[in-house]
Short mmCIF file of C-alpha atoms in Angstrom, two decimals:
data_model
loop_
_atom_site.label_atom_id
_atom_site.label_comp_id
_atom_site.label_asym_id
_atom_site.label_seq_id
_atom_site.Cartn_x
_atom_site.Cartn_y
_atom_site.Cartn_z
CA MET C 64 2.02 18.95 -2.36
CA MET C 65 4.55 20.32 0.40
CA LYS C 66 2.66 23.48 1.09
CA TYR C 67 0.06 20.96 2.34
CA GLY C 68 2.79 19.36 4.52
CA GLY C 69 3.64 16.40 2.14
CA TYR C 70 1.72 13.34 1.25
CA PHE C 71 1.37 11.68 4.39
CA ALA C 72 -0.47 14.55 5.67
CA VAL C 73 -2.94 14.93 2.97
CA PHE C 74 -3.70 11.00 3.43
CA ARG C 75 -3.93 11.20 7.08
CA ALA C 76 -6.02 14.72 6.83
CA LEU C 77 -8.72 12.42 4.27
CA LEU C 78 -8.88 9.13 5.74
CA GLU C 79 -8.20 9.32 9.31
CA GLU C 80 -10.72 7.80 11.98
CA ASP C 81 -11.07 9.10 15.83
CA GLY C 82 -8.57 6.68 17.62
CA GLU C 83 -6.41 5.64 14.60
CA ARG C 84 -2.61 5.34 15.11
CA TRP C 85 -0.86 6.19 12.16
CA ARG C 86 3.06 5.34 10.83
CA VAL C 87 5.04 6.29 8.29
CA TYR C 88 7.13 3.62 6.83
CA SER C 89 9.02 4.14 2.96
CA ALA C 90 9.07 0.95 1.04
CA VAL C 91 11.44 2.46 -0.96
CA ARG C 92 14.22 2.18 2.14
CA GLY C 93 13.60 -1.03 2.83
CA GLU C 94 11.06 -0.16 5.75
CA LEU C 95 8.62 -2.86 5.65
CA HIS C 96 7.37 -4.87 8.42
CA ALA C 97 7.84 -8.57 8.65
CA ASP C 98 4.44 -10.33 7.47
CA ALA C 99 3.52 -11.32 10.75
CA GLU C 100 3.29 -8.11 11.98
CA ALA C 101 2.00 -6.59 9.10
CA VAL C 102 -0.94 -9.03 9.21
CA GLY C 103 -2.09 -6.91 12.69
CA PHE C 104 -2.53 -3.88 11.15
CA ASP C 105 -5.87 -2.35 10.93
CA GLY C 106 -5.17 -1.20 7.52
CA PHE C 107 -2.90 0.45 4.78
CA VAL C 108 -2.53 3.69 2.95
CA ILE C 109 -0.01 2.69 -0.11
CA SER C 110 0.54 5.74 -2.19
CA GLY C 111 3.49 6.58 -4.12
CA ARG C 112 4.58 7.77 -8.16
CA CYS C 113 8.10 7.27 -7.85
CA ALA C 114 7.54 4.23 -9.62
CA ASP C 115 5.19 2.06 -11.45
CA ALA C 116 2.98 -1.34 -10.95
CA HIS C 117 5.36 -2.89 -14.20
CA GLY C 118 8.42 -2.14 -11.79
CA ASP C 119 10.86 -4.99 -10.68
CA GLU C 120 12.86 -3.35 -8.56
CA PRO C 121 13.28 -5.05 -5.22
CA TRP C 122 11.32 -2.78 -2.95
CA ILE C 123 8.41 -3.15 -5.50
CA LEU C 124 8.47 -7.02 -5.33
CA ALA C 125 8.95 -7.10 -1.58
CA LEU C 126 5.83 -4.58 -1.12
CA VAL C 127 3.73 -6.75 -3.68
CA ASP C 128 4.66 -9.87 -1.83
CA LEU C 129 3.91 -8.19 1.61
CA THR C 130 0.88 -6.78 0.28
CA ARG C 131 -0.21 -10.61 -1.30
CA HIS C 132 0.56 -12.15 2.25
CA VAL C 133 -1.78 -9.26 4.06
CA HIS C 134 -4.20 -9.94 1.46
CA ALA C 135 -4.39 -13.63 2.08
CA ALA C 136 -4.62 -13.43 5.56
CA ARG C 137 -7.35 -11.11 5.35
CA HIS C 138 -9.84 -13.44 3.59
CA ALA C 139 -8.40 -16.35 5.83
CA SER C 140 -9.59 -14.63 8.80
CA PRO C 141 -12.33 -11.89 9.60
CA VAL C 142 -10.17 -10.79 12.33
CA HIS C 143 -6.97 -9.94 10.35
CA ALA C 144 -9.72 -7.54 7.78
CA ALA C 145 -7.21 -5.11 6.78
CA ARG C 146 -8.73 -2.04 5.27
CA HIS C 147 -6.68 -1.01 1.83
CA ARG C 148 -6.60 2.25 0.76
CA GLY C 149 -4.37 3.67 -1.77
CA SER C 150 -3.59 5.67 -5.00
CA ARG C 151 -4.07 4.65 -8.66
CA GLU C 152 -0.81 2.86 -8.44
CA HIS C 153 -1.58 1.06 -5.48
CA ARG C 154 -4.40 -0.36 -7.36
CA ARG C 155 -2.22 -1.08 -10.18
CA ARG C 156 -0.45 -3.04 -7.96
CA ARG C 157 -2.86 -4.96 -6.57
CA GLN C 158 -3.81 -5.81 -9.88
CA ARG C 159 -0.27 -7.10 -10.31
CA LEU C 160 -0.44 -9.37 -7.54
CA ARG C 161 -3.53 -10.83 -8.51
CA GLY C 162 -1.82 -11.66 -11.76
CA MET C 163 -4.21 -9.26 -13.50
CA SER C 164 -3.14 -7.95 -17.16
CA LEU C 165 -2.25 -4.29 -16.90
CA GLY C 166 -3.10 -2.24 -19.48
CA GLU C 167 -0.57 1.38 -20.46
CA LEU C 168 -2.39 4.21 -18.70
CA PRO C 169 -2.59 7.31 -20.44
CA THR C 170 0.03 10.15 -19.43
CA SER C 171 -2.37 13.06 -19.46
#
């Protein structure tokens, strides 16, 4: 992955649209925004494979809570309609925050 500049560079190259401003935050290190500020973002790319959607580490719980809040605000107002893009683990975290059952994924 470092050959391509890391995950951030790969996601940015694949997803960035003209005029967008991207920032990187490390949820693992506690770099999450306050809910009020995050609701104003146009979108999120949540990547990562350093933990799974079943984890209960504090940073995962904080990320799930933040995503829940932003998702609720997105449905409450079209002004805050954030785009959500993410990896398989991000989709599984979204399933978790919606209370959906998560089955184990094959490892191969």
